Coordinates of C-alpha atoms and ligand atoms in Angstrom, one line a residue:
M12 CA 0.0 0.4 0.0
K13 CA 1.1 3.5 -0.7
K14 CA -0.1 6.6 0.1
L15 CA 0.0 9.7 -1.8
Q16 CA -1.1 13.5 -1.2
G17 CA -2.2 15.6 -3.7
I18 CA -4.7 18.4 -4.6
A19 CA -8.4 17.6 -3.3
A20 CA -9.7 19.1 -7.3
S21 CA -13.5 17.3 -7.2
S22 CA -15.6 15.6 -4.3
G23 CA -16.1 12.4 -3.6
I24 CA -15.0 8.5 -3.2
A25 CA -13.9 6.4 -6.2
I26 CA -12.0 3.0 -6.3
A27 CA -10.7 1.9 -9.4
K28 CA -8.0 0.2 -11.3
A29 CA -5.7 2.5 -12.5
Y30 CA -5.7 3.3 -16.6
Q31 CA -2.3 5.1 -17.3
L32 CA -3.0 8.3 -19.7
V33 CA 0.5 8.7 -20.7
T34 CA 2.7 9.1 -24.4
P35 CA 4.2 5.7 -24.8
D36 CA 7.7 6.0 -25.3
L37 CA 7.8 5.5 -29.8
T38 CA 11.9 5.8 -29.8
F39 CA 12.6 2.2 -31.7
E40 CA 15.8 1.1 -32.9
K41 CA 16.7 1.1 -37.2
V42 CA 17.8 -2.0 -38.5
T43 CA 17.2 -3.4 -42.1
I44 CA 15.2 -5.9 -42.6
D45 CA 15.3 -8.5 -45.4
N46 CA 11.5 -8.9 -45.7
P47 CA 9.7 -6.1 -47.1
E48 CA 6.4 -8.2 -47.2
K49 CA 5.8 -8.9 -44.4
E50 CA 7.1 -4.7 -43.1
I51 CA 4.1 -3.9 -45.7
E52 CA 1.8 -6.6 -43.9
R53 CA 3.1 -4.9 -40.3
L54 CA 2.2 -1.6 -41.2
D55 CA -1.4 -2.3 -42.7
K56 CA -2.0 -4.0 -39.4
A57 CA -0.9 -0.8 -37.7
L58 CA -3.2 1.7 -39.9
E59 CA -5.8 -1.2 -40.5
I60 CA -6.2 -0.4 -35.8
S61 CA -5.7 3.4 -36.2
K62 CA -8.5 3.2 -37.9
I63 CA -10.4 1.5 -36.1
E64 CA -9.5 3.6 -33.0
L65 CA -10.7 6.5 -35.1
E66 CA -13.5 5.4 -35.7
K67 CA -14.5 4.6 -32.5
I68 CA -13.0 7.6 -30.6
K69 CA -14.6 10.0 -33.7
E70 CA -17.7 8.3 -32.4
H71 CA -17.8 9.0 -29.0
T72 CA -16.3 12.3 -28.7
K73 CA -20.1 13.3 -31.8
Q74 CA -21.9 11.2 -28.5
A75 CA -20.5 12.9 -25.5
I76 CA -19.4 16.4 -26.2
G77 CA -21.3 17.1 -30.6
E78 CA -21.0 16.8 -33.6
E79 CA -18.3 19.9 -34.2
H80 CA -15.6 18.4 -32.1
A81 CA -15.9 15.0 -33.7
E82 CA -14.6 16.5 -37.3
I83 CA -11.1 16.4 -35.8
F84 CA -10.7 13.2 -36.1
S85 CA -12.6 12.7 -39.2
A86 CA -8.7 15.2 -40.6
H87 CA -7.2 11.8 -38.7
L88 CA -9.3 9.7 -40.5
L89 CA -8.5 11.4 -44.0
V90 CA -4.6 11.1 -43.3
L91 CA -4.2 8.2 -42.6
G92 CA -6.3 6.4 -45.6
D93 CA -4.6 8.8 -47.7
P94 CA -2.1 7.2 -50.0
E95 CA -0.3 10.3 -50.8
L96 CA 0.9 10.0 -47.7
I97 CA 0.9 6.0 -47.3
N98 CA 2.0 4.9 -50.7
P99 CA 5.7 6.5 -49.9
I100 CA 5.5 4.9 -46.9
K101 CA 5.2 1.3 -48.6
D102 CA 7.8 2.0 -51.8
K103 CA 10.5 3.1 -49.3
I104 CA 10.5 0.2 -47.3
K105 CA 10.3 -1.9 -50.9
S106 CA 13.0 0.4 -52.0
D107 CA 15.9 0.3 -49.4
N108 CA 15.2 -2.4 -47.5
T109 CA 13.6 -0.1 -44.6
M110 CA 11.7 -1.0 -41.8
A111 CA 8.0 -0.3 -41.8
E112 CA 8.9 2.3 -38.0
A113 CA 11.7 3.7 -40.1
A114 CA 9.8 4.8 -43.5
L115 CA 6.8 5.7 -41.4
E116 CA 9.1 8.5 -39.1
E117 CA 11.0 9.7 -42.6
I118 CA 8.3 10.2 -44.8
A119 CA 5.4 11.0 -42.4
N120 CA 8.2 13.8 -40.9
M121 CA 8.9 15.2 -44.6
F122 CA 4.9 15.9 -45.3
I123 CA 4.8 17.7 -41.7
D124 CA 7.9 19.9 -42.1
M125 CA 6.5 20.4 -45.7
F126 CA 2.6 22.1 -44.5
K127 CA 4.2 23.8 -41.7
N128 CA 6.4 25.9 -43.8
M129 CA 2.9 26.4 -45.9
E130 CA 0.9 30.3 -46.1
N131 CA -1.8 28.6 -45.9
E132 CA -3.2 28.2 -42.5
Y133 CA -5.3 25.3 -43.1
M134 CA -2.6 23.4 -45.0
R135 CA -0.7 24.4 -41.7
E136 CA -3.1 22.0 -39.7
R137 CA -2.8 18.9 -41.4
A138 CA 0.5 19.5 -39.8
A139 CA -0.1 18.3 -36.4
D140 CA -3.2 16.5 -38.3
I141 CA 0.0 13.8 -39.3
Q142 CA 2.1 14.6 -36.5
D143 CA -1.3 13.0 -34.1
V144 CA -1.9 10.1 -36.4
T145 CA 1.8 9.3 -37.0
K146 CA 2.2 8.5 -33.3
R147 CA -0.7 6.2 -33.3
V148 CA 0.2 4.4 -36.1
M149 CA 4.0 3.7 -34.0
A150 CA 2.7 2.8 -31.1
H151 CA 1.0 0.1 -32.6
L152 CA 4.2 -0.9 -35.1
L153 CA 5.5 -1.5 -31.7
G154 CA 3.3 -3.1 -30.1
V155 CA 2.6 -0.8 -27.5
N156 CA -0.2 0.9 -25.8
F157 CA -1.7 4.5 -27.2
P158 CA -3.8 5.4 -24.8
N159 CA -7.1 7.7 -25.5
P160 CA -9.8 8.6 -22.8
A161 CA -12.3 8.0 -25.1
L162 CA -11.5 4.3 -26.0
I163 CA -12.0 3.2 -21.8
D164 CA -15.2 1.0 -21.7
E165 CA -14.1 -0.5 -18.2
E166 CA -14.6 1.3 -14.6
V167 CA -11.1 3.0 -14.1
I168 CA -9.0 5.6 -12.3
V169 CA -7.4 7.7 -15.4
I170 CA -3.8 8.9 -14.4
A171 CA -2.3 11.0 -16.4
H172 CA 0.7 14.2 -15.9
D173 CA -2.4 16.5 -17.2
L174 CA -5.3 15.7 -18.5
T175 CA -6.6 18.9 -21.3
P176 CA -9.5 20.5 -21.3
S177 CA -10.1 18.3 -23.9
D178 CA -9.4 15.5 -23.4
T179 CA -11.1 16.0 -20.0
A180 CA -14.7 16.6 -21.7
Q181 CA -13.6 13.3 -24.0
L182 CA -14.1 11.3 -20.3
N183 CA -16.8 8.8 -20.7
R184 CA -18.7 9.0 -17.1
D185 CA -20.1 5.7 -16.9
F186 CA -16.6 4.5 -17.5
V187 CA -13.3 6.7 -15.9
K188 CA -14.8 6.8 -11.5
G189 CA -12.1 9.4 -11.4
F190 CA -8.6 10.6 -12.1
V191 CA -5.5 12.0 -10.7
T192 CA -2.8 14.0 -12.3
D193 CA 0.6 15.2 -11.3
I194 CA 0.4 18.8 -12.1
G195 CA -2.3 21.2 -12.0
G196 CA -3.7 23.8 -8.6
R197 CA -7.2 22.9 -7.7
T198 CA -8.6 26.1 -10.8
S199 CA -7.4 24.7 -13.4
H200 CA -10.1 23.6 -16.1
S201 CA -9.5 20.3 -15.9
A202 CA -9.8 20.6 -12.4
I203 CA -13.1 22.8 -12.3
M204 CA -14.8 20.7 -15.0
A205 CA -13.8 17.0 -13.0
R206 CA -16.9 19.1 -10.9
S207 CA -19.1 19.7 -13.5
L208 CA -19.4 16.3 -14.2
E209 CA -19.0 15.0 -10.9
I210 CA -16.3 12.9 -10.8
P211 CA -13.9 12.7 -8.4
A212 CA -9.9 13.9 -9.1
I213 CA -7.3 14.9 -6.9
V214 CA -4.9 17.2 -9.1
G215 CA -1.2 18.2 -7.8
T216 CA 0.4 14.9 -7.0
K217 CA 3.2 15.0 -8.6
E218 CA 4.5 11.7 -9.0
I219 CA 1.5 9.7 -9.1
T220 CA 2.4 8.7 -12.8
E221 CA 5.7 7.9 -11.3
R222 CA 4.4 5.9 -8.2
S223 CA 1.6 3.9 -9.7
E224 CA 1.3 1.3 -12.0
E225 CA -1.6 -0.2 -15.1
N226 CA -4.3 -2.3 -12.9
D227 CA -3.1 -1.1 -10.1
V228 CA -6.1 -0.7 -7.3
I229 CA -6.7 2.8 -6.6
I230 CA -8.3 4.8 -4.3
V231 CA -9.4 8.7 -4.9
D232 CA -10.5 10.3 -1.9
G233 CA -11.5 13.9 -3.3
I234 CA -12.7 15.1 -0.3
E235 CA -9.2 15.0 1.7
G236 CA -7.0 15.3 -1.4
T237 CA -5.7 11.7 -0.3
I238 CA -4.5 8.7 -2.9
I239 CA -3.8 5.3 -2.3
I240 CA -2.8 2.4 -4.2
N241 CA -2.7 -1.4 -3.9
P242 CA -5.0 -0.4 -0.4
T243 CA -5.0 -3.2 2.5
E244 CA -9.0 -5.1 2.6
E245 CA -9.0 -2.8 5.6
E246 CA -8.9 0.3 4.1
L247 CA -11.2 -0.9 1.1
V248 CA -13.4 -1.6 3.6
A249 CA -13.4 1.7 5.7
Y250 CA -12.9 3.9 2.1
R251 CA -16.6 1.9 1.2
K252 CA -17.5 3.3 4.2
K253 CA -16.6 6.4 3.1
Q254 CA -18.5 6.5 -0.2
E255 CA -21.6 5.4 1.2
D256 CA -22.0 8.1 3.8
F257 CA -20.4 11.0 0.9
L258 CA -23.8 9.9 -1.1
K259 CA -26.4 9.8 1.4
Q260 CA -24.9 13.3 2.6
K261 CA -25.6 14.4 -0.6
D262 CA -28.9 12.5 0.0
E263 CA -29.7 14.8 2.9
W264 CA -28.2 17.6 0.4
A265 CA -30.7 17.2 -2.1
K266 CA -33.6 18.2 0.8
L267 CA -32.8 21.7 -0.5
K268 CA -33.1 21.8 -4.1
N269 CA -35.9 24.0 -4.5
E270 CA -35.3 26.0 -2.1
P271 CA -34.1 29.9 -2.1
T272 CA -31.2 30.8 -0.1
F273 CA -31.8 32.4 3.1
T274 CA -28.5 33.2 5.8
K275 CA -29.9 32.0 9.5
D276 CA -31.0 36.1 10.1
K277 CA -33.4 35.6 6.7
E278 CA -30.9 37.5 4.7
Q279 CA -31.1 36.2 1.1
V280 CA -28.2 35.4 -1.3
E281 CA -28.4 33.7 -4.6
L282 CA -26.4 30.7 -5.2
A283 CA -25.6 30.4 -8.9
A284 CA -24.0 27.4 -11.1
N285 CA -21.0 27.7 -12.8
I286 CA -21.2 25.7 -16.3
G287 CA -19.0 25.4 -19.8
T288 CA -21.5 23.9 -21.8
P289 CA -25.5 23.4 -22.4
E290 CA -25.1 20.1 -21.4
D291 CA -23.8 20.8 -17.7
I292 CA -27.7 23.0 -16.7
E293 CA -28.9 19.4 -16.8
G294 CA -26.0 19.5 -13.1
V295 CA -27.1 22.7 -12.4
L296 CA -30.8 22.2 -12.1
N297 CA -30.6 18.6 -10.0
N298 CA -28.3 20.9 -7.7
G299 CA -30.7 23.6 -7.1
G300 CA -28.6 26.3 -8.9
E301 CA -30.8 29.9 -8.9
G302 CA -28.9 30.6 -12.1
V303 CA -25.4 30.6 -14.1
G304 CA -23.1 33.1 -13.0
L305 CA -20.3 31.6 -15.3
Y306 CA -20.7 30.5 -18.4
R307 CA -16.8 29.3 -20.1
T308 CA -18.1 29.7 -23.7
E309 CA -14.2 28.9 -24.9
F310 CA -15.4 25.9 -25.2
L311 CA -17.6 26.2 -28.2
Y312 CA -14.5 27.3 -29.5
M313 CA -12.0 24.5 -28.4
G314 CA -11.6 21.0 -29.3
K315 CA -12.7 21.3 -32.8
N316 CA -10.5 23.0 -35.9
V317 CA -12.3 26.3 -37.0
L318 CA -14.5 28.9 -34.9
P319 CA -17.9 28.3 -34.1
T320 CA -20.2 30.0 -36.7
E321 CA -23.0 32.6 -35.5
D322 CA -25.5 29.8 -36.1
E323 CA -24.2 27.0 -33.9
Q324 CA -23.2 29.9 -31.4
Y325 CA -26.8 30.3 -31.3
D326 CA -28.4 27.5 -31.7
A327 CA -25.8 26.6 -27.9
Y328 CA -26.4 29.8 -25.8
K329 CA -30.5 30.0 -26.7
S330 CA -30.6 26.4 -25.5
V331 CA -28.5 27.3 -21.8
L332 CA -31.2 30.4 -21.7
E333 CA -34.2 28.0 -22.4
Q334 CA -33.5 25.6 -20.4
M335 CA -32.6 27.9 -17.0
G336 CA -36.6 29.6 -17.8
D337 CA -36.8 32.9 -16.1
K338 CA -33.6 32.5 -13.9
P339 CA -30.3 34.6 -14.7
V340 CA -27.4 33.5 -17.0
V341 CA -24.4 35.6 -17.1
V342 CA -22.5 34.4 -20.0
R343 CA -19.4 35.5 -20.1
T344 CA -17.3 36.2 -23.9
L345 CA -14.6 34.7 -25.3
D346 CA -11.8 34.1 -23.0
I347 CA -9.3 32.6 -24.7
G348 CA -5.5 32.3 -23.5
G349 CA -3.5 31.0 -20.4
D350 CA -4.0 27.0 -20.4
K351 CA -7.1 27.3 -23.0
E352 CA -5.9 27.7 -26.4
L353 CA -7.1 27.2 -29.8
N354 CA -4.5 26.4 -31.9
Y355 CA -5.9 26.8 -35.0
L356 CA -5.6 30.6 -34.8
D357 CA -2.2 29.4 -34.7
L358 CA -0.6 32.5 -32.5
P359 CA 2.6 33.0 -31.9
K360 CA 3.7 30.7 -28.7
E361 CA 4.5 33.2 -25.1
L362 CA 6.8 33.3 -22.8
N363 CA 4.2 33.8 -20.5
P364 CA 0.7 33.0 -21.9
F365 CA -1.1 34.0 -19.0
L366 CA -0.3 37.4 -18.8
G367 CA -0.5 37.6 -22.8
F368 CA -2.9 38.1 -25.7
R369 CA -5.2 36.5 -24.1
A370 CA -9.5 37.8 -23.5
I371 CA -10.4 40.6 -23.7
R372 CA -7.1 42.0 -25.5
F373 CA -7.8 39.2 -28.2
C374 CA -11.2 40.1 -28.7
L375 CA -10.5 43.5 -29.2
E376 CA -7.8 42.5 -31.3
N377 CA -10.3 40.1 -34.0
E378 CA -13.2 42.1 -33.2
D379 CA -14.8 40.2 -36.2
I380 CA -14.3 36.7 -33.6
F381 CA -15.9 39.2 -30.7
R382 CA -18.5 40.6 -33.3
T383 CA -19.8 37.3 -34.1
Q384 CA -20.3 36.2 -30.6
L385 CA -21.4 39.1 -29.7
R386 CA -24.5 38.9 -32.5
A387 CA -24.8 35.2 -32.0
L388 CA -25.8 36.4 -28.0
L389 CA -28.0 39.6 -28.7
R390 CA -30.1 37.5 -31.3
A391 CA -30.1 34.6 -28.2
S392 CA -31.4 37.1 -25.8
V393 CA -34.6 36.9 -26.2
H394 CA -34.7 33.1 -25.0
G395 CA -34.3 33.9 -21.4
N396 CA -32.7 35.9 -18.7
L397 CA -29.2 37.0 -20.3
K398 CA -26.1 39.3 -19.1
I399 CA -23.1 39.4 -20.5
M400 CA -19.9 39.9 -18.7
F401 CA -16.0 40.9 -20.4
P402 CA -12.9 38.9 -19.4
M403 CA -9.8 40.5 -18.4
I404 CA -10.6 43.5 -17.6
A405 CA -7.2 45.7 -16.8
T406 CA -8.5 49.6 -17.7
L407 CA -11.7 51.5 -18.4
E408 CA -11.0 52.1 -21.8
E409 CA -11.0 48.4 -22.4
F410 CA -15.0 48.5 -20.5
R411 CA -15.6 51.1 -22.7
Q412 CA -14.6 50.1 -26.2
A413 CA -16.2 46.4 -25.9
K414 CA -19.5 47.8 -24.3
A415 CA -19.7 50.4 -27.3
I416 CA -18.7 47.5 -30.0
F417 CA -21.7 45.3 -28.4
L418 CA -24.3 48.7 -28.3
D419 CA -23.0 48.6 -32.0
E420 CA -24.3 45.6 -33.2
K421 CA -27.6 45.2 -31.0
E422 CA -28.3 49.0 -33.0
A423 CA -27.1 46.9 -36.5
L424 CA -29.3 43.6 -35.6
Q425 CA -32.2 46.0 -34.8
K426 CA -31.6 47.9 -38.2
E427 CA -32.4 44.7 -39.8
D428 CA -35.4 44.3 -37.5
V429 CA -34.2 41.3 -35.2
K430 CA -35.6 40.9 -32.0
V431 CA -33.4 41.5 -28.9
S432 CA -34.1 41.7 -25.5
D433 CA -33.8 45.4 -23.6
H434 CA -32.7 44.2 -20.6
I435 CA -29.3 42.9 -21.2
E436 CA -26.9 44.1 -18.4
V437 CA -23.3 44.2 -18.9
G438 CA -20.6 43.8 -16.4
I439 CA -17.1 42.8 -16.0
M440 CA -14.8 40.0 -14.6
V441 CA -12.5 41.5 -11.8
E442 CA -10.1 40.1 -12.3
I443 CA -7.1 41.5 -12.2
P444 CA -5.8 43.7 -9.6
S445 CA -5.9 46.8 -11.3
T446 CA -10.1 46.9 -11.8
A447 CA -10.3 45.4 -8.3
V448 CA -8.2 48.9 -7.1
T449 CA -10.4 51.1 -9.2
A450 CA -13.1 49.6 -8.1
K451 CA -15.0 52.6 -7.7
Q452 CA -14.3 54.0 -11.3
F453 CA -16.0 51.0 -13.1
A454 CA -19.1 50.8 -10.7
K455 CA -20.3 53.9 -12.1
E456 CA -20.2 52.4 -15.3
V457 CA -20.4 48.8 -15.4
D458 CA -24.2 47.0 -15.0
F459 CA -22.9 44.5 -12.4
F460 CA -19.4 43.0 -11.4
S461 CA -18.2 39.2 -11.0
I462 CA -14.8 39.0 -8.8
G463 CA -12.9 35.8 -10.8
T464 CA -10.7 35.2 -7.8
N465 CA -9.1 32.1 -9.7
D466 CA -7.0 34.7 -11.8
L467 CA -6.9 37.0 -9.4
I468 CA -5.2 36.0 -6.4
Q469 CA -2.5 34.3 -9.1
Y470 CA -2.0 37.6 -10.6
T471 CA -2.1 40.1 -6.6
M472 CA 0.2 36.8 -5.1
A473 CA 1.6 36.7 -8.1
A474 CA 1.6 33.0 -8.2
D475 CA 0.8 30.5 -11.3
R476 CA -2.9 28.7 -10.3
M477 CA -1.2 26.0 -12.5
N478 CA 1.9 25.6 -10.7
E479 CA 1.6 23.1 -7.3
R480 CA 5.3 23.9 -6.6
V481 CA 4.2 28.0 -5.6
S482 CA 0.7 26.6 -4.1
Y483 CA 1.5 27.6 -0.7
L484 CA 1.1 31.7 -2.0
Y485 CA -1.9 30.7 -3.5
Q486 CA -3.9 32.0 -0.8
P487 CA -7.8 32.8 -1.0
Y488 CA -7.8 34.2 2.6
H489 CA -4.8 36.4 2.2
P490 CA -5.5 39.5 3.8
A491 CA -5.0 41.2 0.2
I492 CA -7.0 39.5 -1.6
L493 CA -10.3 39.9 0.9
N494 CA -9.8 43.6 1.3
L495 CA -9.7 43.8 -3.0
V496 CA -12.5 41.8 -2.7
N497 CA -13.9 44.4 -0.4
N498 CA -13.1 47.2 -2.2
V499 CA -14.8 46.0 -5.2
I500 CA -18.4 45.3 -3.4
E501 CA -17.9 48.7 -1.6
A502 CA -17.5 50.3 -4.7
A503 CA -20.8 48.7 -6.4
H504 CA -23.0 48.7 -3.5
H505 CA -22.4 52.4 -3.6
E506 CA -23.3 52.9 -7.1
G507 CA -26.3 50.2 -6.4
K508 CA -25.1 47.7 -8.3
W509 CA -24.8 43.7 -7.4
V510 CA -21.6 41.7 -7.4
G511 CA -21.1 38.3 -8.1
M512 CA -18.0 36.3 -7.8
C513 CA -17.6 33.4 -9.7
G514 CA -13.8 32.0 -8.8
E515 CA -13.8 28.6 -7.1
M516 CA -13.6 30.5 -3.8
A517 CA -17.0 30.8 -3.7
G518 CA -17.4 27.5 -2.9
D519 CA -15.3 27.3 -0.7
P520 CA -16.4 26.8 2.8
I521 CA -14.2 28.6 4.9
A522 CA -14.3 31.4 2.5
I523 CA -18.0 31.6 2.5
P524 CA -18.5 33.3 5.8
I525 CA -15.9 35.6 5.5
L526 CA -17.5 36.8 1.9
L527 CA -20.9 37.2 3.2
G528 CA -20.0 39.2 6.3
L529 CA -18.1 41.1 3.1
G530 CA -22.1 41.7 1.7
L531 CA -21.1 39.6 -1.3
D532 CA -24.8 38.9 -3.5
E533 CA -24.4 36.5 -5.9
F534 CA -22.4 33.2 -4.6
S535 CA -21.3 31.1 -8.3
M536 CA -19.6 27.9 -8.8
S537 CA -19.2 24.5 -9.4
A538 CA -22.8 22.8 -9.4
T539 CA -21.6 20.3 -7.0
S540 CA -20.9 22.7 -4.6
I541 CA -24.7 24.1 -4.2
L542 CA -26.3 22.1 -2.1
P543 CA -23.3 22.2 1.2
A544 CA -23.3 25.5 0.8
R545 CA -26.9 26.4 0.8
T546 CA -27.4 24.0 3.7
Q547 CA -23.5 26.2 5.4
I548 CA -25.6 29.7 4.5
S549 CA -29.5 28.8 6.2
N550 CA -26.8 28.3 9.6
L551 CA -24.9 31.4 9.4
S552 CA -25.7 35.3 10.6
K553 CA -24.3 37.3 7.7
E554 CA -25.1 40.0 10.6
K555 CA -23.0 38.6 12.5
L556 CA -20.2 37.8 10.6
A557 CA -20.3 41.3 8.7
S558 CA -19.4 42.9 12.8
Y559 CA -15.9 40.7 12.5
K560 CA -15.6 42.6 8.9
D561 CA -13.6 45.2 10.6
T562 CA -11.4 42.8 12.8
F563 CA -10.6 40.3 9.9
L564 CA -9.8 42.8 6.5
S565 CA -6.9 44.1 9.3
M566 CA -5.2 40.6 10.4
G567 CA -1.8 39.6 9.1
T568 CA -2.0 37.1 7.3
A569 CA -4.2 34.2 6.3
E570 CA -3.5 31.1 8.4
E571 CA -4.8 34.6 11.3
I572 CA -8.2 34.9 9.0
E573 CA -9.1 31.5 8.5
A574 CA -8.4 30.6 12.3
F575 CA -10.6 33.3 12.9
I576 CA -13.3 32.6 10.9
K577 CA -13.7 28.9 12.3
E578 CA -13.7 30.0 15.7
K579 CA -16.5 32.3 15.1
T580 CA -18.3 30.3 13.4
E581 CA -17.9 26.2 15.3
Ligands
PEP614 C1 -13.7 32.1 -12.9 C2 -12.6 32.8 -13.2 O1 -11.7 32.5 -15.3 P1 -11.1 30.9 -15.3 O2 -11.1 30.0 -14.4 O3 -11.8 30.9 -16.7 O4 -9.6 31.4 -15.9 C3 -11.5 33.3 -12.8 O5 -10.6 34.0 -12.9 O6 -12.0 33.4 -11.6
MG615 MG1 -10.3 33.8 -15.1

């Protein structure tokens, strides 16, 4: 039995065997061969297995996250069947007595180099397709397993160095019972997605891929962040019990599903959910969400080869708005960058992507992409209670510019006699310290604020949210953060505006009493955190918490504040 500790990213207990989602070693020793026919047979077999796999992955992706996300695998299948690539490989085997692996590598590299240097963006994308397909075929030639999340068809715990958001989107909840990664933090996007998929997960263990092996039995305790590899019988019994208790607790929480959220002293707050796709709404409603506080629209743009069209976006926004009825839905415009990449836009690699050309910065320079999204949102606005917010706003000019484009598109649509709602609130994310500090100035112009603490903490503390080595600095209860949050809430309330929080801090049981005391109006969190938060809030007095505000805001360390709040809320 081995025990490992990581960062609890999604709660619940899972027990299953390990599935290592790591790219295998694809190096080989070059030898000359004397039977080219046999090599060609080996190649054909590897191509055939790859084809079957890709068809499965394509089908699964289509079912799980939609047809447009499956397109990338159609492109891979085309590469696999392209005689212009395959024939030269076979010719090489025959003419030079080259082993299949070496011929594949040489010819594929030749095409990859050729496509990479082309002017045309579409052709450059083909280089990435050939690279992906080559790896898969190579793995089959070498007889090693080439794992893919979509191929999992038995109950497992996925073990990976890291999971990209698109890997996570492919996980099938029926089979993937949990996941554990070497790197990442609680606010990396794969962790956030694990919570919306309701899969127990632990990230930032530093060494799970090294310490565990395929088929080891793994216990994932997503409540404590503990992993047990090959547990004893006693441990298995104890964790099965803990799993049962967790499920019972969930049933208890579910009793508050259709209730509004009131504190003990009858002050009402709103508990909303963060979502990434229209499919997440089912979980929001099942978990008693009173609204959507953050719809991360970038997932519409990810895991595919082209930008989503206006109509595709309209359909997604309409679906979310209709499913939520008259409940508020805050849609955030495209927040690409950081750990959310769009390969097909071919943006230059940056040394520091979290401080780079991203989110609103990208949208204001690529107005056509931004305008398409705003038009889709405006058209969808008649189907529900839509609010729009812009991400990563650092200056008032950015907000004014974005809002002007929004108004321009609204006017243009109205001129075309397209119906749009007249009550769309337009607000901003507060996730950059400059904006939190100057909230007073912003409050006069925006309709609302939503505090994005995932980024606000990393920028205030200069501690990368994805980097487990500096996670000790990632301190939500640090007085610097709480004073910024307080500044935003006071500035907004002074102008009669509301303030939400859509960073992960909003669902944190230690932060909740602090935020109530500071007067936060809306808490937006992973859907699974809503019911525990509602239960907790029903036992707290807002007035009492507000009376502690000056004391905790003037404390020196996060530790002192945490201890103080725990003592006061026991
Ligand atoms: C909600 C936030 O946005 P994201 O996690 O998508 O960066 C945030 O930064 O707090
Ligand atoms: Mg952010």
